[in-house]
Short mmCIF file of C-alpha atoms in Angstrom, two decimals:
data_model
loop_
_atom_site.label_atom_id
_atom_site.label_comp_id
_atom_site.label_asym_id
_atom_site.label_seq_id
_atom_site.Cartn_x
_atom_site.Cartn_y
_atom_site.Cartn_z
CA UNK A 1 11.75 -8.75 -44.13
CA UNK A 2 11.68 -11.20 -41.24
CA UNK A 3 9.01 -9.60 -39.03
CA UNK A 4 8.73 -11.35 -35.66
CA UNK A 5 5.34 -12.04 -34.17
CA UNK A 6 4.35 -10.13 -31.05
CA UNK A 7 3.70 -12.25 -27.97
CA UNK A 8 0.57 -10.89 -26.35
CA UNK A 9 0.59 -12.62 -23.00
CA UNK A 10 2.08 -10.69 -20.09
CA UNK A 11 5.55 -11.74 -19.03
CA UNK A 12 6.32 -10.94 -15.37
CA UNK A 13 9.80 -9.59 -14.70
CA UNK A 14 10.70 -8.87 -18.31
CA UNK A 15 14.48 -8.69 -18.77
CA UNK A 16 15.71 -5.46 -20.33
CA UNK A 17 16.71 -6.94 -23.69
CA UNK A 18 13.47 -8.90 -23.88
CA UNK A 19 11.40 -5.83 -23.04
CA UNK A 20 13.12 -3.83 -25.79
CA UNK A 21 12.62 -6.62 -28.34
CA UNK A 22 8.94 -6.93 -27.48
CA UNK A 23 8.47 -3.17 -27.60
CA UNK A 24 10.06 -3.07 -31.06
CA UNK A 25 8.10 -6.05 -32.41
CA UNK A 26 4.77 -4.79 -31.12
CA UNK A 27 5.43 -1.30 -32.48
CA UNK A 28 6.21 -2.77 -35.91
CA UNK A 29 2.97 -4.73 -35.95
CA UNK A 30 0.87 -1.80 -34.69
CA UNK A 31 2.32 0.40 -37.45
CA UNK A 32 1.79 -2.36 -40.03
CA UNK A 33 -1.81 -2.70 -38.88
CA UNK A 34 -2.30 1.04 -39.34
CA UNK A 35 -1.13 0.77 -42.95
CA UNK A 36 -2.61 -2.56 -43.93
CA UNK A 37 -5.66 -3.07 -41.70
CA UNK A 38 -4.43 -6.43 -40.41
CA UNK A 39 -6.36 -6.87 -37.18
CA UNK A 40 -9.84 -6.69 -35.75
CA UNK A 41 -10.25 -4.04 -33.00
CA UNK A 42 -9.92 -6.55 -30.14
CA UNK A 43 -6.63 -7.94 -31.48
CA UNK A 44 -5.28 -4.43 -32.09
CA UNK A 45 -6.23 -3.42 -28.54
CA UNK A 46 -4.45 -6.47 -27.09
CA UNK A 47 -1.37 -5.63 -29.11
CA UNK A 48 -1.42 -2.07 -27.77
CA UNK A 49 -1.75 -3.34 -24.19
CA UNK A 50 1.25 -5.60 -24.68
CA UNK A 51 3.27 -2.74 -26.12
CA UNK A 52 2.45 -0.56 -23.10
CA UNK A 53 3.67 -3.29 -20.75
CA UNK A 54 6.92 -3.75 -22.68
CA UNK A 55 7.49 0.00 -22.65
CA UNK A 56 7.01 0.15 -18.89
CA UNK A 57 9.43 -2.72 -18.29
CA UNK A 58 12.05 -1.07 -20.50
CA UNK A 59 11.75 2.28 -18.71
CA UNK A 60 11.98 0.72 -15.26
CA UNK A 61 15.02 -1.23 -16.43
CA UNK A 62 16.87 1.98 -17.24
CA UNK A 63 16.09 2.71 -20.91
CA UNK A 64 15.48 6.41 -21.45
CA UNK A 65 12.27 7.69 -23.05
CA UNK A 66 14.38 9.20 -25.85
CA UNK A 67 15.91 5.82 -26.64
CA UNK A 68 12.45 4.25 -26.79
CA UNK A 69 11.26 7.02 -29.11
CA UNK A 70 14.21 6.29 -31.41
CA UNK A 71 13.43 2.58 -31.33
CA UNK A 72 9.77 3.27 -32.12
CA UNK A 73 10.73 5.41 -35.11
CA UNK A 74 12.93 2.59 -36.39
CA UNK A 75 10.03 0.16 -35.99
CA UNK A 76 7.69 2.43 -37.92
CA UNK A 77 10.24 2.77 -40.72
CA UNK A 78 10.45 -1.03 -40.85
CA UNK A 79 6.68 -1.29 -41.13
CA UNK A 80 6.53 1.47 -43.77
CA UNK A 81 8.75 -0.62 -46.03
CA UNK A 82 6.55 -3.69 -45.82
CA UNK A 83 4.29 -4.79 -48.65
CA UNK A 84 0.83 -5.32 -47.19
CA UNK A 85 0.16 -8.48 -49.17
CA UNK A 86 3.60 -10.01 -48.67
CA UNK A 87 4.09 -13.51 -47.16
CA UNK A 88 6.14 -12.01 -44.30
CA UNK A 89 3.32 -9.66 -43.28
CA UNK A 90 0.74 -12.41 -43.61
CA UNK A 91 2.80 -14.78 -41.46
CA UNK A 92 3.51 -12.19 -38.76
CA UNK A 93 -0.15 -11.17 -38.64
CA UNK A 94 -1.31 -14.78 -38.36
CA UNK A 95 1.03 -15.34 -35.42
CA UNK A 96 -0.36 -12.30 -33.64
CA UNK A 97 -3.90 -13.60 -34.18
CA UNK A 98 -2.93 -17.03 -32.85
CA UNK A 99 -1.41 -15.44 -29.77
CA UNK A 100 -4.57 -13.40 -29.25
CA UNK A 101 -6.73 -16.53 -29.42
CA UNK A 102 -5.01 -17.70 -26.23
CA UNK A 103 -4.80 -14.24 -24.70
CA UNK A 104 -8.55 -13.72 -25.09
CA UNK A 105 -9.16 -16.55 -22.62
CA UNK A 106 -7.00 -14.92 -19.93
CA UNK A 107 -9.12 -13.23 -17.26
CA UNK A 108 -6.49 -12.42 -14.62
CA UNK A 109 -3.01 -10.98 -14.93
CA UNK A 110 -0.34 -9.63 -12.58
CA UNK A 111 1.78 -6.65 -13.57
CA UNK A 112 4.90 -6.47 -11.37
CA UNK A 113 6.55 -3.12 -10.74
CA UNK A 114 9.66 -1.82 -9.00
CA UNK A 115 8.16 -1.79 -5.50
CA UNK A 116 4.50 -2.65 -6.02
CA UNK A 117 2.47 -4.26 -8.78
CA UNK A 118 -1.06 -4.37 -10.16
CA UNK A 119 -3.49 -7.27 -10.16
CA UNK A 120 -6.00 -7.25 -13.03
CA UNK A 121 -9.28 -9.17 -13.20
CA UNK A 122 -11.66 -8.93 -16.15
CA UNK A 123 -13.80 -11.98 -15.33
CA UNK A 124 -17.55 -11.62 -15.62
CA UNK A 125 -19.42 -11.18 -12.36
CA UNK A 126 -22.66 -9.78 -11.01
CA UNK A 127 -20.95 -8.29 -7.98
CA UNK A 128 -18.65 -5.29 -7.82
CA UNK A 129 -15.00 -6.21 -7.40
CA UNK A 130 -11.51 -4.91 -7.89
CA UNK A 131 -10.68 -4.91 -11.58
CA UNK A 132 -7.19 -3.43 -11.28
CA UNK A 133 -5.74 -3.06 -7.81
CA UNK A 134 -2.56 -2.21 -5.94
CA UNK A 135 -2.28 -2.76 -2.18
CA UNK A 136 0.06 -0.74 0.00
CA UNK A 137 0.68 0.26 3.59
CA UNK A 138 1.24 3.74 5.02
CA UNK A 139 2.12 3.84 8.68
CA UNK A 140 -0.26 1.53 10.51
CA UNK A 141 -2.92 1.99 7.83
CA UNK A 142 -3.61 0.19 4.54
CA UNK A 143 -4.71 1.34 1.09
CA UNK A 144 -6.30 -0.53 -1.80
CA UNK A 145 -6.27 1.59 -4.95
CA UNK A 146 -7.32 1.06 -8.53
CA UNK A 147 -10.32 0.36 -10.73
CA UNK A 148 -13.39 -1.31 -9.29
CA UNK A 149 -16.93 -2.11 -10.38
CA UNK A 150 -19.27 -4.71 -11.83
CA UNK A 151 -18.29 -3.81 -15.39
CA UNK A 152 -14.80 -3.27 -16.76
CA UNK A 153 -12.73 -1.18 -16.62
CA UNK A 154 -14.50 0.26 -13.56
CA UNK A 155 -14.21 3.50 -11.61
CA UNK A 156 -11.05 4.81 -9.95
CA UNK A 157 -11.41 4.05 -6.24
CA UNK A 158 -9.31 4.31 -3.09
CA UNK A 159 -10.21 2.25 -0.02
CA UNK A 160 -8.47 3.25 3.18
CA UNK A 161 -8.36 1.03 6.26
CA UNK A 162 -7.32 2.87 9.40
CA UNK A 163 -5.82 1.04 12.35
CA UNK A 164 -7.17 3.54 14.88
CA UNK A 165 -10.69 3.50 13.46
CA UNK A 166 -10.51 7.15 12.40
CA UNK A 167 -12.92 8.42 9.74
CA UNK A 168 -11.60 10.66 6.95
CA UNK A 169 -14.00 13.34 5.77
CA UNK A 170 -12.45 13.59 2.28
CA UNK A 171 -9.68 12.28 0.04
CA UNK A 172 -7.72 13.61 -2.90
CA UNK A 173 -5.44 12.12 -5.52
CA UNK A 174 -2.19 14.01 -6.13
CA UNK A 175 -0.11 13.44 -9.28
CA UNK A 176 2.30 15.21 -11.58
CA UNK A 177 0.78 17.99 -13.67
CA UNK A 178 2.00 17.16 -17.18
CA UNK A 179 1.26 20.72 -18.33
CA UNK A 180 3.68 22.16 -15.77
CA UNK A 181 6.52 19.66 -16.02
CA UNK A 182 8.86 18.36 -18.71
CA UNK A 183 8.79 14.75 -17.61
CA UNK A 184 8.72 12.43 -14.62
CA UNK A 185 10.21 13.66 -11.36
CA UNK A 186 12.59 11.05 -9.95
CA UNK A 187 14.30 12.82 -7.05
CA UNK A 188 18.12 12.45 -7.02
CA UNK A 189 17.95 9.54 -9.43
CA UNK A 190 21.10 9.17 -11.50
CA UNK A 191 19.75 7.03 -14.33
CA UNK A 192 19.57 3.28 -14.79
CA UNK A 193 17.00 0.99 -13.14
CA UNK A 194 14.65 2.62 -10.65
CA UNK A 195 14.03 -0.43 -8.44
CA UNK A 196 15.70 1.13 -5.40
CA UNK A 197 14.02 4.53 -5.57
CA UNK A 198 11.32 5.02 -2.88
CA UNK A 199 7.88 5.99 -4.11
CA UNK A 200 7.97 9.14 -1.96
CA UNK A 201 10.77 10.42 -4.23
CA UNK A 202 8.83 9.84 -7.45
CA UNK A 203 6.33 12.66 -7.07
CA UNK A 204 7.28 16.26 -7.92
CA UNK A 205 7.10 19.24 -5.55
CA UNK A 206 3.61 20.56 -4.89
CA UNK A 207 3.97 23.37 -7.42
CA UNK A 208 4.24 20.83 -10.25
CA UNK A 209 1.32 18.64 -9.18
CA UNK A 210 -2.42 18.66 -9.66
CA UNK A 211 -5.04 17.02 -7.52
CA UNK A 212 -8.46 15.44 -7.95
CA UNK A 213 -10.93 15.56 -5.08
CA UNK A 214 -12.92 12.40 -4.53
CA UNK A 215 -16.47 12.86 -5.81
CA UNK A 216 -18.07 10.29 -3.50
CA UNK A 217 -17.41 8.72 -0.09
CA UNK A 218 -19.00 5.67 1.52
CA UNK A 219 -18.21 2.82 3.90
CA UNK A 220 -16.36 0.19 1.89
CA UNK A 221 -18.39 -2.87 0.98
CA UNK A 222 -17.06 -6.32 1.76
CA UNK A 223 -16.52 -6.89 -1.96
CA UNK A 224 -13.69 -4.30 -1.86
CA UNK A 225 -12.20 -5.34 1.48
CA UNK A 226 -9.78 -8.19 2.21
CA UNK A 227 -11.38 -11.08 4.02
CA UNK A 228 -9.48 -10.20 7.18
CA UNK A 229 -10.63 -6.55 7.18
CA UNK A 230 -13.72 -5.49 9.10
CA UNK A 231 -14.22 -2.03 7.69
CA UNK A 232 -12.80 0.78 5.60
CA UNK A 233 -13.73 3.93 3.71
CA UNK A 234 -14.12 4.03 -0.07
CA UNK A 235 -13.59 7.16 -2.17
CA UNK A 236 -14.42 7.40 -5.87
CA UNK A 237 -12.49 9.76 -8.15
CA UNK A 238 -13.70 11.27 -11.45
CA UNK A 239 -13.03 9.45 -14.75
CA UNK A 240 -10.53 12.12 -15.79
CA UNK A 241 -8.28 11.09 -12.90
CA UNK A 242 -7.95 7.54 -14.28
CA UNK A 243 -7.02 8.92 -17.70
CA UNK A 244 -4.38 11.17 -16.13
CA UNK A 245 -2.80 8.29 -14.18
CA UNK A 246 -2.72 6.17 -17.35
CA UNK A 247 -0.83 8.94 -19.13
CA UNK A 248 2.01 9.13 -16.57
CA UNK A 249 5.43 7.55 -16.85
CA UNK A 250 5.38 4.04 -15.32
CA UNK A 251 8.33 4.93 -13.08
CA UNK A 252 6.33 7.63 -11.30
CA UNK A 253 4.19 7.56 -8.19
CA UNK A 254 0.91 9.20 -7.26
CA UNK A 255 -0.33 9.93 -3.76
CA UNK A 256 -3.70 9.43 -2.10
CA UNK A 257 -4.25 11.86 0.75
CA UNK A 258 -6.92 11.14 3.34
CA UNK A 259 -8.14 14.23 5.15
CA UNK A 260 -9.03 14.08 8.84
CA UNK A 261 -9.81 16.82 11.28
CA UNK A 262 -6.38 18.20 12.08
CA UNK A 263 -4.25 15.86 9.94
CA UNK A 264 -3.58 14.42 6.48
CA UNK A 265 -2.42 10.85 5.95
CA UNK A 266 -0.63 10.16 2.66
CA UNK A 267 -0.19 6.86 0.83
CA UNK A 268 1.96 6.40 -2.28
CA UNK A 269 1.02 4.26 -5.28
CA UNK A 270 3.44 3.16 -8.01
CA UNK A 271 2.09 4.06 -11.47
CA UNK A 272 3.79 1.04 -13.02
CA UNK A 273 1.71 -0.77 -15.63
CA UNK A 274 -1.57 0.96 -14.78
CA UNK A 275 -2.06 1.87 -18.46
CA UNK A 276 -1.38 -1.69 -19.64
CA UNK A 277 -3.71 -3.14 -17.01
CA UNK A 278 -6.44 -0.66 -17.89
CA UNK A 279 -6.11 -1.57 -21.56
CA UNK A 280 -6.33 -5.28 -20.65
CA UNK A 281 -9.60 -4.62 -18.80
CA UNK A 282 -11.06 -2.71 -21.71
CA UNK A 283 -10.68 -5.73 -23.97
CA UNK A 284 -13.56 -7.36 -22.12
CA UNK A 285 -15.88 -4.49 -23.00
CA UNK A 286 -15.36 -4.80 -26.75
#
């Protein structure tokens, strides 16, 4: 049968062919695990996180979702034909476990994207910190966005730093409404890699979006600010918002809108490997 082992460690800048191979291999092993009960929950979760990263790299490289669905079906057919007690299955499963033994020791990972990436940190700490974070600028202002907290995976938080010292009274997260759209909105994109497509053109028109109002606001603590920043405002979004972002296409963008008296300032965030990074963080809680 010749099943290849799935490499669990993140590989920055996955080439298209490599991303497709990894997506196929990891899908085979996930399907085989479903049939044969090969892995403990932590190994299975790591395998799923690696599959999510490979899928994101393939989509950003120009592979269509339909092509990935076809490849996944082929992988599941391959796994369905495997004999659970066969030497090939045993060897492939042992290689996945060996890879996980090293992966389990990894506490920090970087997930590159088209225009912006995510930094993940699942190390143990008594202080709150960014667990999964993307940094971006909008005008003269700066945004840190992602998951933060003492425990992993943390709460979905946006920290705005405003060059003019202005204070927003509220914030909202705007993203595609999957119930009112057929797929990702990539404005005037003709197919192929999405590296050159601005984030502002990866969010659908307002009629096809939904928004989440921040449920809490506070001055940002120094644990969530860069060392060079003096102050900022932190907004926490409901848990459902994090689940919705994780369910989006990695080529998409979401927007954080800060509301001031008389104006709205908007920052864009690349979805990228948010789902893979979130899954990586959840391994620490198992």
